Amino acid sequence: MLYDNFAMLTKRELLIRIVKLLKKDELITGLKYLPVEMRPRNKRPVRCCIHKDRYILKHKIISILGFEITDEEIDLIHLSDFARMAMANKNMKENILSVVHEACSACIQSQYAVTNLCRGCEGRPCVMNCPKAAISFIGGKASISSEDCVSCGLCQKVCPYHAIVYTPVPCEDVCPVKAISKDAEGVEHIDKEKCIYCGKCMQACPYGAIMERSKIIDIHKSISNPKKKIVAIPAPAIYGQFNATPGQVLAAIKQIGFDDVIEVALGAEITAANEAKELEEKMQEGQAFMTTSCCPAYTGWVDKHAPMLKPYVSETRSPMVYAARYAKEKYPDAEVVFIGPCLAKRHEADSVDEVDYVMSFEELGAFMVAYDIDVANCSEKELNHEVTKYGRGFAQAGGVQAAVVNAIGDKYSNIHIEGLDKKNQALLKSMAKKPDAQFVEVMACDGGCINGPCSLAPLTLAKRQIKKVLE
């Protein structure tokens, strides 16, 4: 997330406590105590009372365990029973994202409002510039009619006292495809037919009410099973998360219990080579331009919201897929765990046979804390010499562009687009008629993968660390 906040810390504390219970083989017996331990009577409640806090924590735990929270019958089931079902693989949840209704505060609809800073000035530019005559003066103070207001924001721009504020619904406000909206009771729901799994709503919710599907139970069971071989494939963005060398980061991951750790940057090298070759072919065939395909949130947006761009999206698979294939070839009987900052990778992995599980950076951090692993003190794991700085550079915006240019030369015009806001969505759609470049890298997250919704480090720190790795 961009900034630390207590909702984020609560989620991470839950993950750490659950992994610690798994490590001690006490999940079934110890899980029921978590809400009480985290919200004791002598601690000031976040909501109205500790009972509400504990109730919300219970539902967040259920979601982390991989269960869908759909009806009130869930309140009749003890946490220990959910733990037992999770350990028995009876926690298959269809949706990658879900809203914990009890945590959702049912924020008021987005609107502009007049604060007490209004001085009732004679100029009244708010009234003069409102296109819908939605502003009137009552008792010498401006008042905005919510029925007439169209949220154009002109009144806020022209107010000389900055007395008008915009009060958004955070999750709805950041969703680039309007996939989240309220039901009749004001609780948010996610439309999976529209959702591209960019994770922005999960980041934005100040109540931590939007939770992702987790596979930490399954991953732990595989790690702790001596009869199973399990291989981790961490995304290049991992090097922006810790103040350590790439070799130390890979060694720390292996200490958790993985039999081997293979860089997804190796897959990035394959993606860059294949994409460069494909770009050459497309340009020779007379195609106007080609975009990258390694960001699953972007390709999901094209599939659901911009089908006119489909012919221009590269057919090359993502680095995760190529790295997973390499891992399966090297260890045919192993389970492969992709480790990354991207929520959309969970969706992509569902359609890829070579990837068994996806672990987020937040979940990886929970494992490291629970296992007392200090990344900076780990010994160096030998790196694969086939991986260059361009493969590891996929982690940041412009990295794919740089890798393809390095492979093919600067013979075609190229740009990179980061973030799928309204402006960039309109720009991309316009390229179907008039492209701005022949090769276009597209990343759904500002800054690239190092700023994914499941990251540990803020973007500024991640950029600084990645820069050191690539020097």
XYZ file of C-alpha atoms in Angstrom:
471
model
C 0.000 0.000 0.000
C 1.093 3.574 -0.458
C 1.001 4.318 3.254
C 0.939 2.272 6.432
C -2.442 2.082 8.144
C -3.964 0.028 10.931
C -6.324 -1.941 8.661
C -3.308 -3.175 6.710
C -1.473 -4.013 9.936
C -4.489 -5.973 11.203
C -4.508 -8.106 8.043
C -0.786 -8.774 8.336
C -1.046 -9.589 12.038
C -3.779 -12.110 11.250
C -1.603 -13.725 8.577
C 1.380 -13.933 10.939
C -0.655 -15.410 13.779
C -2.262 -17.990 11.480
C 1.122 -19.062 10.060
C 2.533 -19.342 13.592
C -0.351 -21.631 14.539
C 0.266 -23.693 11.425
C 3.945 -23.977 12.255
C 3.137 -25.248 15.766
C 0.397 -27.526 14.400
C -2.127 -25.704 16.587
C -4.444 -24.138 13.994
C -7.527 -26.148 14.956
C -7.124 -25.653 18.703
C -5.695 -22.120 18.700
C -7.593 -20.277 16.002
C -10.658 -19.596 18.144
C -8.576 -17.486 20.536
C -7.263 -15.031 17.912
C -10.115 -12.470 18.055
C -9.893 -12.295 21.863
C -6.085 -12.113 21.853
C -6.076 -9.297 19.292
C -8.924 -7.356 20.886
C -8.691 -7.840 24.695
C -10.949 -5.929 27.054
C -8.194 -3.525 28.096
C -7.628 -2.380 24.503
C -9.657 0.490 23.099
C -12.009 -0.874 20.406
C -11.812 0.281 16.801
C -15.584 0.103 16.319
C -18.358 0.599 18.860
C -17.175 -2.175 21.170
C -14.711 -5.070 21.407
C -17.508 -7.512 20.536
C -17.978 -5.850 17.136
C -14.202 -5.866 16.639
C -13.962 -9.561 17.474
C -16.894 -10.366 15.214
C -15.186 -8.613 12.283
C -11.886 -10.353 13.016
C -13.646 -13.706 12.960
C -15.042 -12.990 9.511
C -11.661 -11.811 8.212
C -10.063 -15.026 9.514
C -12.739 -17.089 7.752
C -11.985 -15.237 4.531
C -8.212 -15.778 4.889
C -8.858 -19.495 5.381
C -10.429 -19.495 1.930
C -14.152 -19.546 2.652
C -16.826 -17.432 1.018
C -18.896 -15.405 3.473
C -22.357 -15.609 1.938
C -25.030 -16.023 4.600
C -25.717 -15.783 8.326
C -25.261 -19.504 8.894
C -21.553 -18.776 9.066
C -22.124 -17.356 12.559
C -23.256 -20.761 13.780
C -19.914 -22.372 12.901
C -16.922 -22.126 15.265
C -13.535 -20.982 14.027
C -12.067 -24.331 15.033
C -14.513 -26.017 12.634
C -13.442 -23.705 9.831
C -9.814 -24.557 10.623
C -10.656 -28.250 10.501
C -12.364 -27.855 7.113
C -9.482 -25.778 5.774
C -6.960 -28.423 6.779
C -9.153 -31.018 5.041
C -9.186 -28.980 1.795
C -12.868 -28.121 2.074
C -12.309 -24.415 1.652
C -12.540 -24.026 -2.109
C -13.745 -20.478 -2.747
C -14.827 -19.409 -6.201
C -14.204 -15.685 -5.885
C -10.691 -14.259 -5.616
C -12.000 -11.130 -3.881
C -14.831 -10.861 -1.398
C -16.296 -8.166 0.823
C -16.457 -8.849 4.551
C -19.883 -7.292 5.003
C -19.525 -6.849 8.760
C -16.364 -4.796 8.228
C -17.808 -2.664 5.421
C -19.009 0.614 6.910
C -21.500 1.269 4.087
C -19.887 4.632 3.280
C -22.251 7.363 2.133
C -22.486 7.814 -1.629
C -19.724 9.924 -3.203
C -20.676 13.571 -3.101
C -19.545 17.169 -2.747
C -20.347 18.858 0.537
C -20.002 22.366 1.970
C -17.999 22.653 5.197
C -18.234 25.335 7.903
C -15.395 27.185 6.166
C -18.012 28.734 3.866
C -18.112 32.508 4.436
C -21.235 33.219 2.385
C -19.297 35.595 0.162
C -21.016 38.034 -2.195
C -19.157 36.632 -5.210
C -20.715 33.193 -4.817
C -18.712 31.622 -7.687
C -20.030 28.196 -6.648
C -23.562 29.244 -7.589
C -22.470 31.083 -10.729
C -20.522 28.091 -12.102
C -22.796 25.189 -11.128
C -24.214 23.795 -14.405
C -27.206 22.192 -12.668
C -28.256 24.974 -10.281
C -27.663 22.540 -7.421
C -26.345 25.151 -4.966
C -28.467 27.462 -2.874
C -27.803 29.650 0.158
C -29.515 28.938 3.437
C -28.843 31.214 6.403
C -25.928 32.807 4.549
C -24.179 29.483 3.880
C -23.976 27.443 0.683
C -25.839 24.148 0.487
C -25.549 21.497 -2.256
C -28.592 19.468 -3.305
C -27.490 15.833 -3.595
C -30.421 15.136 -5.936
C -29.314 17.769 -8.472
C -25.518 17.543 -8.110
C -23.725 15.671 -10.917
C -20.328 15.682 -9.160
C -18.607 17.786 -11.819
C -16.450 19.433 -9.143
C -16.611 22.967 -10.556
C -17.857 24.418 -7.254
C -14.862 22.972 -5.417
C -12.452 24.421 -7.982
C -13.820 27.962 -7.836
C -14.482 28.325 -4.084
C -12.011 30.971 -2.796
C -12.099 29.521 0.737
C -11.685 25.845 -0.205
C -14.899 25.310 1.730
C -16.236 22.540 -0.527
C -14.889 19.026 -0.170
C -15.361 15.811 -2.089
C -16.290 12.825 0.056
C -15.697 9.647 -1.972
C -16.493 6.017 -1.370
C -12.832 4.925 -1.395
C -13.245 1.498 -3.019
C -15.666 2.729 -5.685
C -13.598 5.820 -6.341
C -10.415 3.906 -7.243
C -11.970 1.059 -9.241
C -11.021 1.745 -12.881
C -13.884 -0.352 -14.280
C -16.737 0.388 -11.848
C -16.872 -3.239 -10.741
C -17.769 -2.472 -7.119
C -21.050 -0.935 -6.023
C -23.580 -0.895 -3.189
C -26.563 -3.131 -2.670
C -29.889 -1.956 -1.289
C -28.445 -1.955 2.239
C -25.415 0.102 1.260
C -22.930 -2.780 1.452
C -20.401 -3.116 -1.361
C -20.470 -5.997 -3.820
C -17.908 -6.905 -6.489
C -19.134 -7.763 -9.976
C -16.717 -10.462 -11.163
C -17.950 -10.004 -14.730
C -16.407 -6.522 -14.650
C -13.572 -6.990 -12.143
C -10.016 -7.137 -13.549
C -8.463 -7.988 -10.138
C -6.193 -4.941 -10.072
C -6.636 -4.885 -6.272
C -7.098 -1.134 -6.013
C -10.321 -1.493 -4.004
C -8.539 -3.772 -1.530
C -5.800 -1.173 -1.091
C -8.183 1.740 -0.763
C -10.694 0.400 1.761
C -9.839 2.025 5.118
C -11.698 -0.726 6.992
C -9.843 -3.636 5.406
C -13.238 -5.002 4.373
C -12.115 -6.389 1.025
C -10.220 -9.646 1.402
C -8.445 -11.897 -1.080
C -8.552 -15.657 -1.368
C -5.551 -17.174 0.401
C -3.815 -20.520 -0.098
C -1.452 -20.357 2.892
C -3.047 -23.486 4.416
C -2.357 -25.553 1.302
C 1.143 -24.131 0.891
C 2.020 -24.882 4.514
C 0.727 -28.443 4.189
C 2.920 -29.024 1.138
C 5.987 -27.453 2.772
C 5.603 -29.556 5.916
C 4.974 -32.804 4.019
C 8.348 -34.591 3.600
C 6.909 -36.699 0.775
C 6.169 -33.641 -1.351
C 8.562 -31.502 -3.388
C 7.631 -27.837 -3.579
C 9.328 -25.096 -5.602
C 8.954 -21.332 -5.203
C 9.104 -18.987 -8.183
C 9.279 -15.390 -6.872
C 8.496 -12.443 -9.150
C 11.284 -9.926 -9.914
C 9.421 -7.361 -7.785
C 10.546 -9.325 -4.703
C 13.898 -7.517 -4.812
C 12.175 -4.223 -4.112
C 10.650 -5.520 -0.872
C 13.732 -6.142 1.265
C 16.952 -4.274 1.990
C 19.033 -7.255 0.917
C 20.746 -8.719 -2.130
C 18.868 -10.964 -4.585
C 20.879 -13.949 -3.333
C 19.855 -13.265 0.268
C 16.182 -12.878 -0.683
C 16.162 -16.208 -2.516
C 17.984 -17.906 0.372
C 15.420 -16.524 2.846
C 12.550 -17.940 0.771
C 14.237 -21.332 0.623
C 14.598 -21.357 4.427
C 10.816 -21.454 4.761
C 10.966 -25.021 3.490
C 10.938 -24.865 -0.298
C 13.054 -27.476 -2.058
C 14.237 -24.919 -4.589
C 13.720 -21.294 -5.544
C 13.706 -20.302 -9.215
C 13.569 -16.673 -10.278
C 10.608 -15.627 -12.398
C 13.147 -13.224 -13.924
C 14.321 -16.272 -15.872
C 10.845 -16.477 -17.365
C 11.038 -12.731 -18.035
C 14.082 -13.317 -20.237
C 12.003 -15.775 -22.291
C 9.062 -13.371 -22.434
C 11.292 -10.538 -23.682
C 12.878 -12.736 -26.387
C 9.501 -14.080 -27.566
C 7.855 -10.667 -27.479
C 10.713 -9.137 -29.469
C 10.357 -11.840 -32.118
C 6.590 -11.421 -32.205
C 6.913 -7.639 -32.546
C 9.196 -8.104 -35.570
C 6.674 -10.455 -37.185
C 3.685 -8.169 -36.485
C 5.451 -5.113 -37.885
C 6.488 -7.009 -41.031
C 2.878 -8.116 -41.488
C 1.830 -4.468 -41.394
C 0.136 -4.407 -37.961
C -0.020 -0.872 -36.597
C 1.221 -1.639 -33.072
C 1.500 -4.286 -30.366
C 1.081 -4.105 -26.602
C 2.641 -6.298 -23.941
C 0.713 -9.160 -22.354
C 2.486 -9.908 -19.063
C 0.140 -7.843 -16.842
C -2.985 -9.994 -16.200
C -4.989 -7.009 -14.935
C -4.371 -5.262 -18.259
C -5.214 -8.314 -20.383
C -8.301 -8.825 -18.205
C -9.317 -5.226 -18.905
C -8.923 -5.809 -22.643
C -11.007 -9.007 -22.482
C -13.833 -7.414 -20.496
C -13.786 -3.724 -21.372
C -11.720 -3.041 -24.498
C -12.187 -5.918 -26.978
C -11.165 -3.634 -29.864
C -7.579 -3.920 -28.558
C -7.475 -7.739 -28.512
C -5.822 -8.101 -31.944
C -3.013 -5.823 -30.766
C -2.145 -7.619 -27.516
C 0.933 -9.857 -27.661
C 0.263 -13.597 -27.596
C 3.455 -14.203 -25.606
C 2.863 -15.733 -22.172
C 3.817 -14.015 -18.937
C 7.132 -14.587 -17.107
C 5.228 -16.550 -14.435
C 4.114 -19.114 -17.008
C 7.563 -19.618 -18.524
C 9.223 -19.852 -15.098
C 6.590 -22.378 -13.958
C 7.160 -24.469 -17.071
C 10.910 -24.423 -16.412
C 10.288 -25.525 -12.813
C 7.979 -28.354 -13.901
C 10.525 -29.560 -16.461
C 13.255 -29.576 -13.822
C 11.046 -31.074 -11.107
C 8.150 -32.925 -12.826
C 6.552 -34.080 -9.557
C 6.901 -30.785 -7.689
C 4.207 -28.307 -6.758
C 4.991 -24.782 -7.975
C 4.212 -21.681 -5.910
C 4.317 -18.284 -7.585
C 5.227 -15.505 -5.123
C 4.271 -11.990 -6.169
C 2.629 -8.663 -5.365
C -0.193 -9.078 -7.863
C -3.781 -10.006 -7.085
C -4.561 -10.651 -10.763
C -1.913 -13.396 -10.803
C -4.282 -15.481 -8.654
C -6.804 -15.240 -11.476
C -4.199 -15.989 -14.161
C -2.867 -18.979 -12.201
C -6.357 -20.523 -12.153
C -6.010 -21.066 -15.913
C -2.378 -22.247 -15.864
C -1.727 -25.933 -15.189
C 1.925 -25.368 -14.281
C 1.170 -23.094 -11.289
C -0.296 -24.864 -8.266
C -0.524 -21.987 -5.772
C -0.025 -18.236 -5.565
C 1.465 -16.607 -2.479
C 1.409 -12.831 -2.022
C 4.336 -10.790 -0.720
C 2.255 -10.080 2.392
C 1.820 -13.806 2.969
C 5.529 -14.389 2.345
C 6.290 -11.716 4.936
C 4.024 -13.518 7.418
C 5.927 -16.763 6.846
C 9.252 -15.015 7.370
C 8.126 -13.454 10.642
C 6.589 -16.723 11.878
C 9.755 -18.646 10.956
C 12.100 -15.979 12.464
C 13.893 -15.398 9.166
C 15.941 -12.206 8.900
C 16.529 -11.649 5.182
C 19.483 -9.305 5.702
C 21.350 -11.973 7.694
C 20.785 -14.833 5.248
C 23.667 -16.308 3.305
C 23.765 -15.785 -0.459
C 22.000 -18.270 -2.752
C 23.767 -18.590 -6.079
C 21.926 -16.778 -8.845
C 21.142 -18.150 -12.285
C 23.684 -16.609 -14.671
C 21.167 -16.701 -17.523
C 19.198 -13.944 -15.804
C 20.255 -10.399 -16.691
C 19.340 -7.033 -15.265
C 16.664 -6.803 -17.958
C 14.857 -9.876 -16.645
C 14.914 -8.538 -13.086
C 13.968 -5.104 -14.426
C 10.505 -6.383 -15.429
C 9.502 -5.433 -11.887
C 9.269 -1.714 -12.590
C 7.365 0.339 -15.134
C 9.338 0.542 -18.353
C 11.180 -2.696 -17.584
C 9.484 -4.814 -20.246
C 9.941 -2.019 -22.753
C 13.672 -1.850 -21.942
C 14.081 -5.634 -22.194
C 12.412 -5.851 -25.609
C 14.378 -2.866 -26.925
C 17.565 -4.528 -25.671
C 16.631 -7.725 -27.519
C 15.562 -6.186 -30.796
C 17.138 -2.755 -30.891
C 15.460 0.645 -30.935
C 14.057 0.206 -34.451
C 10.404 0.688 -33.484
C 8.826 3.566 -31.599
C 7.914 2.547 -28.060
C 6.260 3.901 -24.938
C 5.114 2.539 -21.578
C 1.818 3.197 -19.823
C 1.453 2.700 -16.076
C -1.917 2.744 -14.365
C -5.339 2.071 -15.862
C -6.973 5.350 -14.892
C -9.605 7.014 -17.081
C -7.009 8.949 -19.081
C -4.898 5.886 -19.883
C -7.938 3.758 -20.678
C -9.087 6.378 -23.177
C -5.570 6.624 -24.624
C -5.318 2.867 -25.110
C -8.750 2.631 -26.748
C -7.851 5.461 -29.127
C -4.760 3.529 -30.254
C -6.988 1.053 -32.066
C -7.567 3.882 -34.567
C -4.408 5.958 -34.180
C -1.512 4.388 -32.214
C 0.992 6.582 -30.389
C 3.789 4.025 -30.822
C 4.503 0.668 -32.421
C 5.362 -1.101 -29.158
C 3.440 -0.288 -25.966
C 4.154 -1.659 -22.511
C 1.082 -1.553 -20.255
C 1.079 -2.027 -16.480
C -2.092 -1.714 -14.401
C -0.179 -0.469 -11.342
C 1.528 2.921 -11.094
C 5.246 2.203 -10.962
C 4.782 -1.347 -12.241
C 4.755 -4.609 -10.304
C 6.830 -3.192 -7.441
C 3.691 -1.275 -6.502
C 1.287 -4.220 -6.686
C -1.666 -4.355 -4.253
C -0.064 -7.130 -2.166
C 3.337 -5.464 -1.774
C 5.142 -4.991 1.507
C 7.290 -1.949 0.736
C 6.010 1.499 -0.284
C 6.728 2.471 -3.897
C 9.487 4.956 -3.054
C 11.445 2.355 -1.078
C 10.816 -0.358 -3.667
C 12.126 1.891 -6.445
C 15.245 2.657 -4.449
C 15.934 -1.009 -3.737
C 15.281 -2.172 -7.303
C 17.655 0.524 -8.562
C 20.431 -0.938 -6.370
C 19.728 -4.451 -7.662
C 19.876 -3.366 -11.314
C 23.054 -1.281 -11.060
